[in-house]
Amino acid sequence: METAISETVWTQVGSIDDIPVLGSRVVRTPDGDIALFRTAADEVFALEDACPHKQGPLSQGIVHGRRVTCPLHNWVIELATGEAVAPDEGRTGHVPVRVEGRSVAIALGEAKLSRGGCRKACGHV
Amino acid sequence: MHLSSNNGPAVELNEAELRNAGPARERLVVVGNGMAGMKTVEELLAKAPGRFDITVFGAEPHPNYNRIMLSPVLAGEKTFDQIVLNSREWYDANGITLLTSEPVEGIDREGKTVISQSGRVVPYDRLLIATGSMPFIIPVPGSTLPGVIGFRDLADVDAMLAAAAKGGRAVVIGGGLLGLEAANGLRVKGMDVTVVHLMPTLMERQLDPSAGMLLQRELERRGIEVLTGADTAEIVGDEWVSAVRLKDGRELPADIVVMAVGIRPNMALGKAAGLDCGRGIRVDDQMRTSDPSIYAVGECVEHRGVTWGLVAPLFEMAKVLAHDLAGGEGAAYTGSVTSTKLKVTGVDVFSAGDFSGGEGTEDIVFRDAARGVYKRLVLKDGKLLGAVLYGDTKDGAWYFSLLKDGADVSAERDTMIFGQGFGSADAGDPNAAIAALPDSAEICGCNGVCKGTIVKAITEKGLTSLDEVKAHTKASASCGGCSGTVERLLAVTLGDGFTAAPKVKPMCKCTHHTHDEVRAAIVDRGLKTMAEVFQAMEWTTPDGCASCRPALNYYLLCAWPGEYRDDYQSRFINERAHANIQKDGTYSVVPRMWGGLTNAAELRAIADVVDKFNIPTVKVTGGQRIDLFGVKKEDLPAVWADLNAAGMVSGHAYAKGLRTVKTCVGSEWCRFGTQDSTGLGVKLERMTWGTWTPHKVKLAVSGCPRNCAEATIKDLGVVCIDSGYELHVGGNGGLHVRACDLLVRVATEEEVLEYTGAFMQLYREEARYLERTAPWVERVGLDHIKAALVEDPERRRALNARFLFSQTFSQDDPWAERAAKGVDRHEFNLLAEVG
């Protein structure tokens, strides 16, 4: 894949205070929904809002530590990488997040989304 | 290191001679008589005595004092004299011109002079700006009212002491270090104090939530009210503050308000002089500003993008600058690793480094509930990354030095949580015998598995538990007689990666305690929050997991009705959204139909909602209700609003709670019906709806033994008979079908209601979370339930009374609260739409 060298474009999406602690909010984009999670330690992570298993909305799951448990079938996904916790296998796309002060921005251009690609666990395209 | 200058052989000169060494001495002007500026001067005097002609401007009337000891002054534990660092005599003795109550107003960089407020002009060769920081005042309405005090200097402390002398109420905004120290001081001085903190736990920048909770409990024990998650909207008052109003509408009366939400670098002087400024005055690693003659240290600077508000970094900066000013080379300030301690007498709190966790980090958590001790170490790549200590901070310095040095702590890892003094003497090793066995030794006789096979499987397949060894090698998979040996083999092979299987299954991986132990502890030890449970029951994770949190939330809610506040983020999405999530991420909505009854208006409202929101599927449920499938989450509040308008409320089809009371038509219409089963069903549903239970609960009432409502496969079923009512319990039509057991026969509806309430409460109090009544009844036995409900009328009445009491807090329609009152609005709105 060829990558153009360009500056990261950060898109402001709101304040960290708009995301509940140990909770999540959704940002809608033309490429689909992005779930923003906030941990107890006030870190913010962004994942494609779809579990690698059966595309359950991860934004609706329970956040614990730096993980989220999918509400459909309890797969556990690492917030930092989108990687499913073993023994499950698969990966959800993740999006770089920057928190400055209370303001949260995401880098959609840098997003490693799995949409359109193969999802290891279920074989969907 | 060059301490003195570059000229000739060193000559010993006395101080007076140095001071009077003539006009060749450079003039150093220091703006700011605080800790950073004076530390620089002290270090400079030690390194190059007499090199500079020093003039110090101080805005305050006092000589240099230890600002971080203002809290003990406020609390009456120290006097001002005891915190003075350098007396006026010291300035005199070192030939320093000290100008107090003399704020500097401007810098003339071209003319190299500073101008003070009183018009004094002082020339400099080198200028040091050490103006520190200002308390940040949240710009809410009323923030400039008299009676609103920052916590920064002695004048603020005097203002607080004057207010405290009159008694009354203080509201402290900010639950960080300074705010809590102010709150404690004012409390000690006899004021009623409330701390208002925006974040969910206190001192969240220094402490993890567990330690923050312990701190909150200790402060509350001292009579300080703590409101977390509280956002200040306005400070109320005419000529003096009278109250603080929060965004949620609460109003807290206040005779003074202390604003301690943070500090802002005081860079006004530097900015006005045209120095490069960001969040503070920008300096390089030698503390030089963009003007090579001007330096800055302390809280007023921004170094490598970071500003500092603790004393240790300030002193490190001061040392580097003094070295540089003294003519030394090669010193550089590269940032600091900091530790903090709360200066509240009797509260031992320590934190250092980064404890936010993260990729590749490991937590070692130690909780000793009886001693009120909590310790958490965060490790990464064999090095200590952060430490949080509460209750026992004696090893703080040791951890901090390990942390600062970046020492490899792999060797101490096993025992370091117990502290530096923990004995390393070799105790007898119970696993030594196993370790000494040859690989060919047979461990499992039943399946003929030898040691080498098991060890190989453990290491190659990464097995960590007895069950996994069983699955992969068959060792211990038959009679189990060798399971102890296999566990020791796991211990020997894995070292600290192994934890022996407990006899009873723990609640989840976060704790070694069982559901029953945790439930008992919540009641017996009066644990009232999730964080208290984590602490008391020695949780190994900072905030639990998706399995234990919903369970704890339920146990606390059941134990402390009306008192415990439901933890929203510990609920499964169905209970958060008050609708059932479906496989495609849409929701289904079931309005309540009491006893299965409905009418034309309700049906019309349902039909209208279906049209209006393009709801694709409408289905009658197994519990005689109507289910609307495929509702988009953002439409839920509007759907509910329309159903509410027709008088319908949530059917709780999503709840670990009462779902439905299924009925047949009974004596009103049916030729066989013996009693009014529909009417009784409505009464039961009116009594039990809205309750929270360990798992879903379904009731049914059949009007005759033909049992058209299928009452004998319900959690509680009533079968009406000529002489009264049969009560059946513990049935389940689910995964494992179980028919009910007959509990008792009663004569009146009143008894049915009392038994039902008592049964529900016994189930609520005794069953484990996610255990339905059928497995619960099988586990505890029908006799146990009969003994509580049938043979002990007093206990039955007490259980029923507790049930009815808890119901007084739970029978609000969650749909109405969200549709009309906007509760949890964030749940249904997008954060943003971009692109």
Tab-separated table of C-alpha atoms in Angstrom, chain A residues 11-15 17-30 36 38 40-43 54 57 59-66 69 71-72 74 80-81 102 106 108, chain B residues 198-200 204 209 355-359 542-546 549-550 567-573 576-577 581-585 587 633-634 825-827 829-835:
chain	number	residue	atom	x	y	z
A	11	THR	CA	-11.128	16.344	13.987
A	12	GLN	CA	-12.584	17.792	17.183
A	13	VAL	CA	-15.461	15.667	18.394
A	14	GLY	CA	-16.255	17.076	21.837
A	15	SER	CA	-15.114	17.231	25.414
A	17	ASP	CA	-16.599	15.336	29.967
A	18	ASP	CA	-19.215	14.351	27.395
A	19	ILE	CA	-18.071	10.734	27.623
A	20	PRO	CA	-19.114	9.001	30.846
A	21	VAL	CA	-16.307	7.515	32.937
A	22	LEU	CA	-16.172	3.775	32.148
A	23	GLY	CA	-18.561	4.521	29.329
A	24	SER	CA	-18.705	5.389	25.677
A	25	ARG	CA	-20.173	7.768	23.107
A	26	VAL	CA	-20.586	7.370	19.373
A	27	VAL	CA	-19.251	9.590	16.591
A	28	ARG	CA	-20.938	9.079	13.242
A	29	THR	CA	-18.719	9.262	10.152
A	30	PRO	CA	-19.276	8.545	6.466
A	36	LEU	CA	-15.089	6.667	21.911
A	38	ARG	CA	-13.244	6.734	28.520
A	40	ALA	CA	-11.416	5.215	34.933
A	41	ALA	CA	-7.973	6.743	34.468
A	42	ASP	CA	-9.487	9.290	32.051
A	43	GLU	CA	-7.851	7.874	28.949
A	54	LYS	CA	-20.641	-10.450	14.820
A	57	PRO	CA	-21.905	-2.335	18.845
A	59	SER	CA	-20.053	1.333	22.294
A	60	GLN	CA	-22.874	-0.370	24.154
A	61	GLY	CA	-20.601	-2.696	26.123
A	62	ILE	CA	-19.271	-2.511	29.666
A	63	VAL	CA	-15.865	-0.821	29.958
A	64	HIS	CA	-13.404	-2.208	32.505
A	65	GLY	CA	-9.727	-1.467	32.828
A	66	ARG	CA	-8.628	-0.821	29.243
A	69	THR	CA	-16.963	-6.404	26.717
A	71	PRO	CA	-22.911	-6.575	24.565
A	72	LEU	CA	-23.897	-9.295	22.131
A	74	ASN	CA	-19.275	-11.065	25.626
A	80	ALA	CA	-5.846	0.414	22.737
A	81	THR	CA	-5.454	-1.990	19.827
A	102	ARG	CA	-10.640	18.531	27.996
A	106	ILE	CA	-9.715	11.888	16.444
A	108	LEU	CA	-9.930	9.775	10.862
B	198	LEU	CA	-16.099	17.563	39.374
B	199	MET	CA	-14.498	14.153	38.902
B	200	PRO	CA	-15.874	10.827	40.190
B	204	GLU	CA	-7.821	11.625	40.541
B	209	PRO	CA	-10.179	5.305	42.142
B	355	PHE	CA	-0.328	4.699	37.476
B	356	SER	CA	-2.826	5.014	34.649
B	357	GLY	CA	-1.918	1.554	33.401
B	358	GLY	CA	-1.690	0.940	29.709
B	359	GLU	CA	-0.281	-1.434	27.188
B	542	PRO	CA	-8.778	-1.289	39.657
B	543	ASP	CA	-12.368	-1.255	38.434
B	544	GLY	CA	-13.574	-4.843	38.232
B	545	CYS	CA	-14.820	-6.462	35.049
B	546	ALA	CA	-17.963	-6.920	33.005
B	549	ARG	CA	-19.526	-5.157	38.334
B	550	PRO	CA	-23.173	-5.883	37.408
B	567	ASP	CA	-23.976	2.473	39.065
B	568	TYR	CA	-25.083	3.101	35.555
B	569	GLN	CA	-21.858	1.981	33.872
B	570	SER	CA	-22.046	-1.360	35.656
B	571	ARG	CA	-25.324	-2.231	33.983
B	572	PHE	CA	-25.682	-4.314	30.870
B	573	ILE	CA	-26.804	-2.215	27.905
B	576	ARG	CA	-28.935	1.175	30.599
B	577	ALA	CA	-31.091	1.747	27.521
B	581	ILE	CA	-30.526	-4.957	22.211
B	582	GLN	CA	-31.040	-7.147	19.149
B	583	LYS	CA	-28.517	-8.847	16.908
B	584	ASP	CA	-28.319	-5.925	14.468
B	585	GLY	CA	-27.790	-3.332	17.196
B	587	TYR	CA	-33.653	-2.390	20.126
B	633	LYS	CA	-31.521	3.639	19.635
B	634	GLU	CA	-31.811	7.359	19.005
B	825	ARG	CA	-29.714	11.948	27.485
B	826	HIS	CA	-26.130	11.266	26.447
B	827	GLU	CA	-27.003	7.594	26.105
B	829	ASN	CA	-27.458	11.158	21.380
B	830	LEU	CA	-24.402	10.957	19.179
B	831	LEU	CA	-21.297	12.641	20.527
B	832	ALA	CA	-20.691	14.150	17.111
B	833	GLU	CA	-21.257	13.661	13.418
B	834	VAL	CA	-18.210	14.323	11.278
B	835	GLY	CA	-16.991	14.035	7.713
